[in-house]
Coordinates of C-alpha atoms in Angstrom, one line a residue:
X11 CA 23.2 -76.0 60.4
X12 CA 25.8 -75.5 63.0
X13 CA 27.9 -73.7 60.4
X14 CA 25.0 -71.3 59.7
X15 CA 24.7 -70.5 63.4
X16 CA 28.4 -69.7 63.5
X17 CA 28.1 -67.4 60.5
X18 CA 25.2 -65.5 62.0
X19 CA 27.1 -65.1 65.3
X20 CA 30.2 -63.9 63.4
X21 CA 28.2 -61.3 61.4
X22 CA 26.4 -60.1 64.6
X23 CA 29.8 -59.7 66.4
X24 CA 31.3 -57.9 63.5
X25 CA 28.4 -55.4 63.4
X26 CA 28.6 -54.9 67.2
X27 CA 32.3 -54.2 66.9
X28 CA 31.7 -51.7 64.1
X29 CA 29.4 -49.7 66.4
X30 CA 31.6 -50.1 69.4
X31 CA 34.6 -48.6 67.6
X32 CA 32.7 -46.0 65.6
X33 CA 34.5 -42.7 65.3
X34 CA 35.5 -40.1 62.8
X35 CA 36.8 -42.0 59.7
X36 CA 40.5 -42.0 59.0
X37 CA 41.5 -39.8 56.0
X38 CA 41.8 -41.6 52.7
X39 CA 44.3 -39.1 51.3
X40 CA 47.3 -37.2 52.6
X41 CA 45.3 -34.2 53.7
X42 CA 42.1 -32.3 53.0
X43 CA 42.8 -28.5 53.2
X44 CA 39.5 -26.8 54.1
X45 CA 38.2 -24.0 51.8
X46 CA 35.0 -22.0 51.8
X47 CA 34.5 -22.0 48.1
X48 CA 32.5 -25.0 46.8
X49 CA 33.8 -24.7 43.3
X50 CA 36.0 -27.7 42.5
X51 CA 35.8 -28.9 46.1
X52 CA 34.7 -32.1 47.8
X53 CA 32.7 -32.0 51.1
X54 CA 34.6 -34.0 53.7
X55 CA 33.9 -34.1 57.5
X56 CA 32.4 -30.6 57.8
X57 CA 34.5 -28.7 55.3
X58 CA 35.1 -28.4 51.6
X59 CA 38.4 -29.9 50.4
X60 CA 40.8 -28.0 48.2
X61 CA 42.4 -29.8 45.3
X62 CA 45.5 -31.4 47.0
X63 CA 47.6 -30.2 44.0
X64 CA 46.8 -26.6 45.0
X65 CA 47.8 -26.9 48.7
X66 CA 50.7 -24.7 49.9
X67 CA 52.6 -24.3 53.1
X68 CA 50.3 -21.5 54.1
X69 CA 47.5 -24.0 54.5
X70 CA 49.4 -25.7 57.3
X71 CA 50.8 -22.7 59.1
X72 CA 49.8 -20.2 61.8
X73 CA 52.0 -17.7 63.6
X74 CA 51.3 -15.6 66.7
X75 CA 50.7 -18.1 69.5
X76 CA 53.7 -16.6 71.3
X77 CA 51.9 -13.3 71.6
X78 CA 50.3 -12.5 75.0
X79 CA 46.7 -11.6 74.8
X80 CA 44.8 -8.8 76.6
X81 CA 42.9 -10.3 79.5
X82 CA 41.1 -7.2 80.5
X83 CA 37.6 -8.6 80.3
X84 CA 35.0 -9.9 82.8
X85 CA 36.6 -13.4 83.0
X86 CA 40.2 -12.3 83.0
X87 CA 41.1 -14.8 80.3
X88 CA 41.4 -15.2 76.5
X89 CA 41.5 -18.4 74.5
X90 CA 43.4 -18.2 71.2
X91 CA 42.4 -21.1 69.0
X92 CA 44.5 -22.9 66.4
X93 CA 42.0 -25.2 64.9
X94 CA 40.7 -25.9 61.4
X95 CA 39.2 -22.3 61.1
X96 CA 42.7 -20.9 61.5
X97 CA 44.8 -23.7 59.9
X98 CA 42.8 -25.1 57.0
X99 CA 45.2 -28.0 56.6
X100 CA 44.0 -29.5 59.9
X101 CA 40.7 -30.6 58.3
X102 CA 40.2 -34.4 58.9
X103 CA 43.5 -34.7 60.9
X104 CA 41.8 -34.8 64.3
X105 CA 44.0 -32.4 66.3
X106 CA 44.2 -28.7 67.2
X107 CA 45.8 -26.4 69.8
X108 CA 44.8 -23.4 71.8
X109 CA 46.7 -20.8 73.9
X110 CA 45.0 -19.6 77.1
X111 CA 46.0 -16.4 78.8
X112 CA 45.0 -15.7 82.4
X113 CA 45.0 -12.4 84.3
X114 CA 46.7 -12.4 87.7
X115 CA 44.8 -14.0 90.5
X116 CA 41.3 -14.6 89.4
X117 CA 41.7 -15.1 85.7
X118 CA 39.2 -17.9 84.8
X119 CA 38.5 -20.1 81.9
X120 CA 34.9 -20.9 83.1
X121 CA 33.3 -24.3 83.3
X122 CA 32.8 -25.6 79.7
X123 CA 32.9 -28.7 77.7
X124 CA 34.3 -29.8 74.3
X125 CA 31.7 -32.1 72.8
X126 CA 34.1 -33.6 70.3
X127 CA 37.5 -33.7 72.0
X128 CA 39.7 -34.7 74.9
X129 CA 42.0 -31.9 76.0
X130 CA 45.5 -32.1 77.4
X131 CA 46.8 -28.9 79.0
X132 CA 50.4 -27.8 79.7
X133 CA 51.1 -24.8 81.9
X134 CA 53.9 -22.5 80.6
X135 CA 53.6 -19.7 83.2
X136 CA 51.9 -19.2 86.5
X137 CA 49.8 -21.4 88.8
X138 CA 46.4 -22.8 87.8
X139 CA 43.7 -24.6 89.8
X140 CA 42.1 -26.9 87.3
X141 CA 39.5 -29.6 87.4
X142 CA 36.6 -31.6 85.8
X143 CA 33.4 -33.1 87.0
X144 CA 32.6 -36.8 86.2
X145 CA 29.2 -37.7 84.7
X146 CA 26.0 -38.6 86.5
X147 CA 25.3 -40.0 89.0
X148 CA 28.6 -39.5 90.8
X149 CA 29.4 -35.9 89.6
X150 CA 32.7 -36.2 91.3
X151 CA 35.0 -33.2 91.2
X152 CA 38.7 -34.1 90.3
X153 CA 41.1 -31.2 90.7
X154 CA 44.8 -30.3 90.8
X155 CA 47.0 -27.2 91.2
X156 CA 49.4 -27.0 88.2
X157 CA 52.7 -25.2 88.0
X158 CA 54.9 -24.6 84.9
X159 CA 55.7 -27.9 83.2
X160 CA 52.7 -29.7 84.6
X161 CA 50.2 -31.5 82.4
X162 CA 46.6 -32.3 83.0
X163 CA 44.0 -34.2 80.9
X164 CA 40.3 -33.3 80.6
X165 CA 38.3 -36.3 79.2
X166 CA 36.0 -35.7 76.2
X167 CA 32.7 -34.1 76.9
X168 CA 33.2 -33.5 80.7
X169 CA 32.6 -30.1 82.3
X170 CA 36.0 -28.6 83.2
X171 CA 37.7 -25.2 84.1
X172 CA 41.0 -23.5 84.8
X173 CA 41.5 -20.8 87.4
X174 CA 44.6 -18.6 88.0
X175 CA 45.4 -18.8 91.7
X176 CA 48.8 -17.1 91.4
X177 CA 49.7 -13.4 91.8
X178 CA 51.1 -13.2 88.3
X179 CA 49.7 -13.9 84.8
X180 CA 49.4 -17.5 83.7
X181 CA 49.7 -19.0 80.2
X182 CA 48.8 -22.5 79.1
X183 CA 48.8 -24.5 75.9
X184 CA 45.9 -27.0 75.2
X185 CA 46.0 -29.7 72.7
X186 CA 42.7 -31.2 71.6
X187 CA 41.8 -34.4 69.8
X188 CA 39.7 -32.8 67.1
X189 CA 40.4 -30.3 64.3
X190 CA 37.1 -28.7 65.5
X191 CA 36.5 -29.6 69.1
X192 CA 33.7 -27.2 69.8
X193 CA 33.1 -25.5 73.1
X194 CA 30.0 -25.1 75.2
X195 CA 30.4 -22.6 78.1
X196 CA 27.9 -23.7 80.7
X197 CA 26.7 -20.3 82.0
X198 CA 26.4 -18.8 78.5
X199 CA 24.5 -21.8 77.2
X200 CA 22.1 -22.0 80.1
X201 CA 21.5 -18.3 80.9
X202 CA 22.5 -16.7 77.6
X203 CA 20.8 -18.8 74.9
X204 CA 18.9 -17.3 72.0
X205 CA 16.0 -17.4 72.5
X206 CA 16.2 -17.7 76.3
X207 CA 15.2 -20.9 78.0
X208 CA 12.0 -20.4 79.9
X209 CA 12.8 -19.1 83.4
X210 CA 10.3 -21.5 85.1
X211 CA 12.3 -24.4 83.5
X212 CA 15.6 -23.1 84.9
X213 CA 14.0 -22.2 88.3
X214 CA 12.9 -25.8 88.7
X215 CA 16.1 -27.3 87.4
X216 CA 18.3 -25.2 89.7
X217 CA 15.7 -25.2 92.5
X218 CA 15.9 -21.4 93.0
X219 CA 13.4 -18.6 92.9
X220 CA 12.3 -17.5 89.4
X221 CA 13.5 -13.9 90.1
X222 CA 17.1 -15.2 90.4
X223 CA 16.8 -16.8 87.0
X224 CA 15.4 -13.7 85.5
X225 CA 18.3 -11.7 86.9
X226 CA 20.9 -14.1 85.5
X227 CA 19.3 -14.1 82.1
X228 CA 19.5 -10.3 82.0
X229 CA 23.3 -10.4 82.4
X230 CA 25.8 -10.1 79.6
X231 CA 27.6 -13.5 79.3
X232 CA 31.1 -12.8 78.0
X233 CA 32.7 -15.3 75.7
X234 CA 36.5 -15.6 76.1
X235 CA 36.9 -17.7 72.9

């Protein structure tokens, strides 16, 4: 009887551990090059896999991250992604990159989250004021001014931003712990959704006059990604 109790406890702990450490499954093959054609493919982790025998160097390659982007837009920033959509060979490998260009003083990568990835940012040029906000109930703002060579981490799912406080352009490279980290820009999601969120809902949530919400929902919410 005592042995049965031990067995039940062991099984319970094993199940609990499996939930506690649940994450994207590790690949069971060398790679899974993503393709859009379902013919002769296998669906794995959001993409169709190419036959490994047909993979080439092109599937694992991307050029152009050295090229400065045009930041003449309302936010003064441009994000150039290098994820599974640009590098099919990243599928199931759990990593991606992005280059972020900022206009001189005022270039902003606005408050946003990556629902599936932690981000680690390295500044190559310029000076950035960066930060993230912890979850409820503290909502604590953690910030730092970064210079070339500095590195900062934004934990998975937390709202974060980067702002150019220098007089010259700024450039940063971000690495993310997902081949498809996703991005939710807060202002765009809240005030620019399709269809719009009811203005009385937002007025109560932000504790402002409904006319303010109506005004914000009429704006064009630029996406720098």
